[in-house]
Amino acid sequence: GGLFVEAWGWRSVFVINVPIGIVTAILGARLLDESREAKGSRLPDLVGTAAVTIAVVLVALGIVQSDEWGWRDLRTLGALAGGLALVGAFVARCATVPNPVLALELFSERGFRWANLAQLLYGTGFTIMFFGNVQFLGDVWGYSPVRTGLAMAPGPLVVFLLAPRFGKLAGRIGQRAILIPGGLVYAAAAVMLLSRAGAAPDYLGVWLPAVLWSGVGVAMIVPLLTSAAVAGLPSDRFATGSAVNAALRNLGQTLGVAIFVAFVGGAAHADLLAHHRLAWWLVAAAGLAVTATSWWLPSSAEWLERSRAAVPHPIAKLDYEGT
């Protein structure tokens, strides 16, 4: 990404998705088995889709513009109130239409309910962290885009190496036993940055240990929140359940960008470090929130009992490394 930005500008990074999308579509058509729910319409409720989309836009607008408009400005309050009102209308509509965007009955399953709440909170914190760290390296430490990319790379590399192993472990002991400490590890990485990162660059002494530790936390969280969300659902609802989980993660990412821009975007250069430290506090809070919400997931004993009682179905062929 850094190479693309330096060579052709920031818009060029979106070209990366084109070959990935083409290859995924071709391989998916050839290799994936289609599955359909026993009931339901092909097309979800378009009115509900429009309502939730506008709601997210309004809430994000209110957060992003709060620094310029002020939190007490009628425009800020109107955007936030309008967005929240549309969220309420969206939920009410999902409870009444035959083909809702959001299948509310899925939230009666405890694991689905708490895993999705954790996913929303984690998605918000992760985006504040990842987006914020890139901005910190460039704006505070003066790194070039390529150097920023290289500085960020060790964290995702740790995730790549460890996530499959934590996934396999979760297959034996359940997700809760890993997610609870995973949130703490993730929060600790943010605390390392907010307590040690200063205006003077110190990659080996400060940045590298923090991003490696953060990668461990992400590896303990990402695959397990997805699997925990659908583990208790019937097999014909896996697609719907995983789609809801992905949508909430994306919603969290949208809110994360909005929150970061509101707190850091308008800061003067002399105040950037203080604002980034506030952002890292929010990341730490998100990690603690993952730990707190994961406490309500099925325990290891419940997970093992459920696994023994489960009726085999095609999804059972996938291990957690695949997830």
Short mmCIF file of C-alpha atoms in Angstrom, two decimals:
data_model
loop_
_atom_site.label_atom_id
_atom_site.label_comp_id
_atom_site.label_asym_id
_atom_site.label_seq_id
_atom_site.Cartn_x
_atom_site.Cartn_y
_atom_site.Cartn_z
CA GLY A 1 0.00 0.00 0.00
CA GLY A 2 2.78 2.41 0.84
CA LEU A 3 4.47 1.72 -2.48
CA PHE A 4 1.23 2.41 -4.36
CA VAL A 5 0.66 5.67 -2.48
CA GLU A 6 4.18 6.94 -3.11
CA ALA A 7 4.20 5.93 -6.77
CA TRP A 8 0.67 6.79 -7.94
CA GLY A 9 -1.20 8.51 -5.09
CA TRP A 10 -3.65 7.28 -2.48
CA ARG A 11 -6.45 6.46 -4.93
CA SER A 12 -4.27 3.78 -6.52
CA VAL A 13 -4.52 1.52 -3.46
CA PHE A 14 -8.07 0.62 -4.46
CA VAL A 15 -6.69 -1.08 -7.57
CA ILE A 16 -5.41 -3.82 -5.25
CA ASN A 17 -8.98 -5.02 -4.70
CA VAL A 18 -9.69 -5.54 -8.40
CA PRO A 19 -7.57 -8.67 -9.07
CA ILE A 20 -8.42 -10.03 -5.62
CA GLY A 21 -12.13 -9.65 -6.34
CA ILE A 22 -11.85 -11.25 -9.77
CA VAL A 23 -9.88 -14.25 -8.49
CA THR A 24 -12.25 -14.69 -5.54
CA ALA A 25 -15.31 -14.64 -7.81
CA ILE A 26 -13.81 -17.21 -10.18
CA LEU A 27 -12.59 -19.57 -7.46
CA GLY A 28 -15.79 -19.14 -5.46
CA ALA A 29 -17.96 -20.10 -8.42
CA ARG A 30 -15.88 -23.23 -8.98
CA LEU A 31 -15.14 -24.41 -5.46
CA LEU A 32 -17.93 -23.31 -3.12
CA ASP A 33 -21.14 -25.29 -2.61
CA GLU A 34 -24.29 -23.17 -2.67
CA SER A 35 -26.63 -23.35 0.31
CA ARG A 36 -29.99 -21.69 0.86
CA GLU A 37 -32.21 -21.14 3.84
CA ALA A 38 -35.36 -23.20 4.02
CA LYS A 39 -37.49 -20.06 3.96
CA GLY A 40 -37.10 -16.42 3.13
CA SER A 41 -36.94 -14.11 0.16
CA ARG A 42 -33.94 -13.65 -2.06
CA LEU A 43 -34.13 -9.88 -1.67
CA PRO A 44 -34.10 -8.32 1.82
CA ASP A 45 -36.37 -5.43 2.77
CA LEU A 46 -35.24 -2.43 0.72
CA VAL A 47 -36.91 0.12 3.00
CA GLY A 48 -35.09 -1.32 5.99
CA THR A 49 -31.84 -1.33 4.02
CA ALA A 50 -32.25 2.35 3.19
CA ALA A 51 -33.16 3.20 6.80
CA VAL A 52 -30.13 1.56 8.37
CA THR A 53 -27.79 2.97 5.71
CA ILE A 54 -29.00 6.53 6.26
CA ALA A 55 -28.87 5.97 10.03
CA VAL A 56 -25.19 5.01 9.91
CA VAL A 57 -24.41 7.98 7.65
CA LEU A 58 -26.15 10.42 10.00
CA VAL A 59 -24.46 9.09 13.14
CA ALA A 60 -21.05 9.11 11.45
CA LEU A 61 -21.70 12.63 10.14
CA GLY A 62 -22.60 13.89 13.61
CA ILE A 63 -19.45 12.38 15.12
CA VAL A 64 -17.09 13.54 12.38
CA GLN A 65 -18.43 17.11 12.28
CA SER A 66 -18.65 17.49 16.06
CA ASP A 67 -15.24 19.15 16.19
CA GLU A 68 -16.18 21.75 13.58
CA TRP A 69 -19.82 22.25 14.51
CA GLY A 70 -19.57 21.62 18.26
CA TRP A 71 -21.39 18.93 20.23
CA ARG A 72 -24.21 21.31 21.20
CA ASP A 73 -24.80 22.59 17.67
CA LEU A 74 -28.23 21.78 16.31
CA ARG A 75 -26.68 20.20 13.22
CA THR A 76 -24.67 17.76 15.33
CA LEU A 77 -27.58 16.97 17.62
CA GLY A 78 -29.95 16.67 14.67
CA ALA A 79 -27.69 14.24 12.82
CA LEU A 80 -27.18 12.06 15.89
CA ALA A 81 -30.84 12.14 16.91
CA GLY A 82 -32.00 11.43 13.36
CA GLY A 83 -29.60 8.52 13.05
CA LEU A 84 -30.67 6.98 16.36
CA ALA A 85 -34.35 7.46 15.48
CA LEU A 86 -33.82 5.64 12.19
CA VAL A 87 -32.06 2.82 14.06
CA GLY A 88 -35.16 2.44 16.22
CA ALA A 89 -37.41 2.49 13.16
CA PHE A 90 -35.16 -0.06 11.47
CA VAL A 91 -35.36 -2.48 14.40
CA ALA A 92 -39.14 -2.06 14.60
CA ARG A 93 -39.48 -2.76 10.89
CA CYS A 94 -37.28 -5.86 11.14
CA ALA A 95 -39.72 -7.22 13.72
CA THR A 96 -42.72 -6.91 11.38
CA VAL A 97 -41.73 -7.49 7.74
CA PRO A 98 -41.47 -11.05 6.33
CA ASN A 99 -37.99 -10.58 4.82
CA PRO A 100 -36.10 -8.33 7.26
CA VAL A 101 -32.56 -7.13 6.72
CA LEU A 102 -31.73 -8.22 10.28
CA ALA A 103 -33.14 -11.51 11.57
CA LEU A 104 -33.91 -10.43 15.14
CA GLU A 105 -34.74 -13.95 16.29
CA LEU A 106 -31.09 -14.91 15.94
CA PHE A 107 -30.26 -12.66 18.88
CA SER A 108 -32.18 -14.97 21.21
CA GLU A 109 -29.14 -17.27 21.02
CA ARG A 110 -26.76 -16.15 23.76
CA GLY A 111 -23.51 -16.72 21.91
CA PHE A 112 -24.75 -14.90 18.82
CA ARG A 113 -25.94 -11.93 20.86
CA TRP A 114 -22.76 -11.39 22.87
CA ALA A 115 -20.30 -12.26 20.12
CA ASN A 116 -21.88 -9.70 17.81
CA LEU A 117 -21.80 -7.01 20.48
CA ALA A 118 -18.13 -7.81 21.01
CA GLN A 119 -17.57 -7.69 17.25
CA LEU A 120 -19.12 -4.22 17.01
CA LEU A 121 -16.96 -2.89 19.84
CA TYR A 122 -13.83 -4.59 18.55
CA GLY A 123 -14.39 -3.31 15.00
CA THR A 124 -14.61 0.23 16.37
CA GLY A 125 -11.45 -0.09 18.44
CA PHE A 126 -9.47 -1.90 15.76
CA THR A 127 -10.13 0.79 13.18
CA ILE A 128 -9.19 3.56 15.60
CA MET A 129 -5.97 1.65 16.27
CA PHE A 130 -5.03 0.74 12.72
CA PHE A 131 -6.07 3.99 11.06
CA GLY A 132 -4.68 6.00 13.95
CA ASN A 133 -1.33 4.23 13.98
CA VAL A 134 -0.80 4.91 10.29
CA GLN A 135 -1.57 8.58 10.88
CA PHE A 136 0.70 8.69 13.93
CA LEU A 137 3.69 7.29 12.06
CA GLY A 138 3.25 9.76 9.22
CA ASP A 139 2.16 12.90 11.06
CA VAL A 140 4.05 12.63 14.37
CA TRP A 141 7.12 10.55 13.52
CA GLY A 142 7.39 11.81 9.94
CA TYR A 143 7.54 8.37 8.29
CA SER A 144 7.01 8.08 4.53
CA PRO A 145 4.13 5.89 3.28
CA VAL A 146 6.51 3.02 2.45
CA ARG A 147 8.26 3.22 5.79
CA THR A 148 4.88 3.38 7.53
CA GLY A 149 3.76 0.23 5.75
CA LEU A 150 6.93 -1.59 6.76
CA ALA A 151 6.55 -0.38 10.35
CA MET A 152 2.97 -1.68 10.49
CA ALA A 153 3.71 -5.03 8.81
CA PRO A 154 4.93 -7.07 11.83
CA GLY A 155 1.51 -6.90 13.52
CA PRO A 156 -0.46 -8.48 10.65
CA LEU A 157 2.36 -11.00 10.19
CA VAL A 158 1.86 -12.17 13.79
CA VAL A 159 -1.87 -12.48 13.13
CA PHE A 160 -1.18 -14.56 10.02
CA LEU A 161 1.03 -16.94 12.00
CA LEU A 162 -0.98 -17.25 15.23
CA ALA A 163 -4.66 -16.94 14.27
CA PRO A 164 -4.88 -20.50 12.86
CA ARG A 165 -3.33 -21.88 16.03
CA PHE A 166 -5.72 -20.04 18.32
CA GLY A 167 -8.55 -21.17 16.05
CA LYS A 168 -7.58 -24.81 16.46
CA LEU A 169 -7.26 -24.36 20.21
CA ALA A 170 -10.76 -22.86 20.32
CA GLY A 171 -12.04 -25.99 18.61
CA ARG A 172 -10.99 -27.89 21.73
CA ILE A 173 -11.74 -25.50 24.59
CA GLY A 174 -14.22 -23.03 23.13
CA GLN A 175 -13.89 -19.39 22.17
CA ARG A 176 -14.57 -17.83 25.57
CA ALA A 177 -11.39 -19.17 27.16
CA ILE A 178 -9.31 -17.38 24.50
CA LEU A 179 -11.38 -14.24 23.91
CA ILE A 180 -11.32 -13.15 27.55
CA PRO A 181 -7.51 -12.94 27.77
CA GLY A 182 -7.36 -11.85 24.12
CA GLY A 183 -9.17 -8.62 24.90
CA LEU A 184 -6.74 -7.95 27.75
CA VAL A 185 -3.73 -8.57 25.51
CA TYR A 186 -5.14 -6.21 22.89
CA ALA A 187 -5.80 -3.52 25.50
CA ALA A 188 -2.28 -3.92 26.90
CA ALA A 189 -0.78 -3.18 23.48
CA ALA A 190 -2.65 0.13 23.36
CA VAL A 191 -1.51 0.98 26.88
CA MET A 192 2.09 0.31 25.80
CA LEU A 193 1.76 2.92 23.07
CA LEU A 194 -0.04 5.59 25.06
CA SER A 195 2.43 5.29 27.94
CA ARG A 196 5.68 5.04 25.96
CA ALA A 197 5.29 6.50 22.46
CA GLY A 198 6.53 10.08 22.29
CA ALA A 199 7.28 12.69 19.68
CA ALA A 200 10.76 11.23 19.03
CA PRO A 201 10.70 8.05 16.89
CA ASP A 202 11.70 4.85 18.72
CA TYR A 203 10.76 1.92 16.52
CA LEU A 204 12.68 -0.91 18.16
CA GLY A 205 12.17 0.20 21.74
CA VAL A 206 8.51 1.23 21.59
CA TRP A 207 6.71 0.58 18.34
CA LEU A 208 7.82 -2.95 17.43
CA PRO A 209 7.01 -4.51 20.84
CA ALA A 210 3.60 -2.82 20.86
CA VAL A 211 2.58 -3.91 17.36
CA LEU A 212 3.78 -7.47 17.96
CA TRP A 213 1.76 -7.63 21.17
CA SER A 214 -1.21 -6.11 19.37
CA GLY A 215 -0.90 -8.79 16.69
CA VAL A 216 -1.15 -11.48 19.37
CA GLY A 217 -4.34 -9.88 20.67
CA VAL A 218 -5.87 -9.60 17.21
CA ALA A 219 -5.02 -13.25 16.49
CA MET A 220 -6.85 -14.24 19.68
CA ILE A 221 -9.93 -12.18 18.80
CA VAL A 222 -10.67 -12.02 15.08
CA PRO A 223 -11.30 -15.65 14.06
CA LEU A 224 -12.98 -16.51 17.35
CA LEU A 225 -15.58 -13.74 17.33
CA THR A 226 -16.74 -14.90 13.92
CA SER A 227 -16.97 -18.55 14.91
CA ALA A 228 -18.54 -17.75 18.30
CA ALA A 229 -21.31 -15.79 16.59
CA VAL A 230 -22.53 -18.76 14.55
CA ALA A 231 -21.53 -21.70 16.75
CA GLY A 232 -24.95 -21.97 18.38
CA LEU A 233 -27.06 -21.39 15.25
CA PRO A 234 -28.75 -24.09 13.18
CA SER A 235 -26.82 -24.94 10.04
CA ASP A 236 -29.33 -23.28 7.68
CA ARG A 237 -28.77 -19.93 9.44
CA PHE A 238 -24.98 -19.86 9.20
CA ALA A 239 -25.00 -17.59 6.15
CA THR A 240 -27.38 -15.10 7.77
CA GLY A 241 -25.51 -15.22 11.08
CA SER A 242 -22.10 -14.67 9.54
CA ALA A 243 -23.48 -11.85 7.38
CA VAL A 244 -24.84 -10.07 10.46
CA ASN A 245 -21.49 -10.53 12.17
CA ALA A 246 -19.61 -9.07 9.19
CA ALA A 247 -22.06 -6.17 8.92
CA LEU A 248 -21.61 -5.26 12.59
CA ARG A 249 -17.84 -5.43 12.21
CA ASN A 250 -18.07 -3.04 9.24
CA LEU A 251 -20.40 -0.78 11.21
CA GLY A 252 -17.81 -0.69 13.98
CA GLN A 253 -15.14 0.20 11.46
CA THR A 254 -17.25 3.08 10.14
CA LEU A 255 -17.77 4.39 13.66
CA GLY A 256 -14.07 3.93 14.41
CA VAL A 257 -13.02 6.15 11.52
CA ALA A 258 -15.62 8.75 12.49
CA ILE A 259 -14.50 8.77 16.13
CA PHE A 260 -10.83 9.04 15.21
CA VAL A 261 -11.44 11.91 12.81
CA ALA A 262 -13.53 13.69 15.45
CA PHE A 263 -10.82 13.39 18.11
CA VAL A 264 -7.66 13.75 16.03
CA GLY A 265 -8.56 15.11 12.59
CA GLY A 266 -8.74 18.77 13.53
CA ALA A 267 -5.88 18.81 16.04
CA ALA A 268 -2.99 21.23 15.61
CA HIS A 269 0.37 19.61 14.96
CA ALA A 270 1.60 20.50 18.45
CA ASP A 271 -1.39 18.69 19.98
CA LEU A 272 -1.29 15.55 17.82
CA LEU A 273 0.53 13.40 20.37
CA ALA A 274 -2.01 14.14 23.10
CA HIS A 275 -4.90 13.40 20.76
CA HIS A 276 -3.33 10.12 19.64
CA ARG A 277 -2.92 9.10 23.27
CA LEU A 278 -6.63 9.69 23.75
CA ALA A 279 -7.29 7.47 20.72
CA TRP A 280 -5.14 4.71 22.25
CA TRP A 281 -7.19 4.97 25.43
CA LEU A 282 -10.28 4.28 23.32
CA VAL A 283 -8.54 1.26 21.78
CA ALA A 284 -7.69 -0.05 25.23
CA ALA A 285 -11.32 0.43 26.27
CA ALA A 286 -12.44 -1.58 23.23
CA GLY A 287 -10.13 -4.43 24.25
CA LEU A 288 -11.56 -4.43 27.77
CA ALA A 289 -15.06 -4.39 26.29
CA VAL A 290 -14.26 -7.53 24.28
CA THR A 291 -13.16 -9.23 27.50
CA ALA A 292 -16.30 -8.12 29.34
CA THR A 293 -18.75 -9.20 26.64
CA SER A 294 -16.93 -12.49 26.02
CA TRP A 295 -17.54 -13.41 29.65
CA TRP A 296 -21.15 -14.17 28.70
CA LEU A 297 -20.28 -16.59 25.93
CA PRO A 298 -20.67 -20.35 26.58
CA SER A 299 -18.01 -21.65 28.96
CA SER A 300 -15.51 -24.35 28.01
CA ALA A 301 -17.68 -27.01 29.66
CA GLU A 302 -20.78 -25.81 27.79
CA TRP A 303 -18.79 -25.70 24.55
CA LEU A 304 -17.58 -29.29 24.93
CA GLU A 305 -21.07 -30.52 25.83
CA ARG A 306 -22.55 -28.72 22.83
CA SER A 307 -19.84 -30.12 20.55
CA ARG A 308 -20.51 -33.70 21.65
CA ALA A 309 -24.25 -33.28 21.19
CA ALA A 310 -24.04 -31.56 17.82
CA VAL A 311 -25.47 -33.31 14.78
CA PRO A 312 -22.87 -33.41 11.97
CA HIS A 313 -23.58 -31.22 8.98
CA PRO A 314 -21.49 -29.93 6.05
CA ILE A 315 -20.06 -27.01 8.02
CA ALA A 316 -18.46 -29.49 10.42
CA LYS A 317 -15.89 -30.23 7.73
CA LEU A 318 -14.43 -26.77 8.34
CA ASP A 319 -12.03 -26.45 11.23
CA TYR A 320 -11.31 -23.15 12.91
CA GLU A 321 -8.17 -22.68 10.88
CA GLY A 322 -10.47 -22.31 7.89
CA THR A 323 -12.47 -19.68 9.74
#
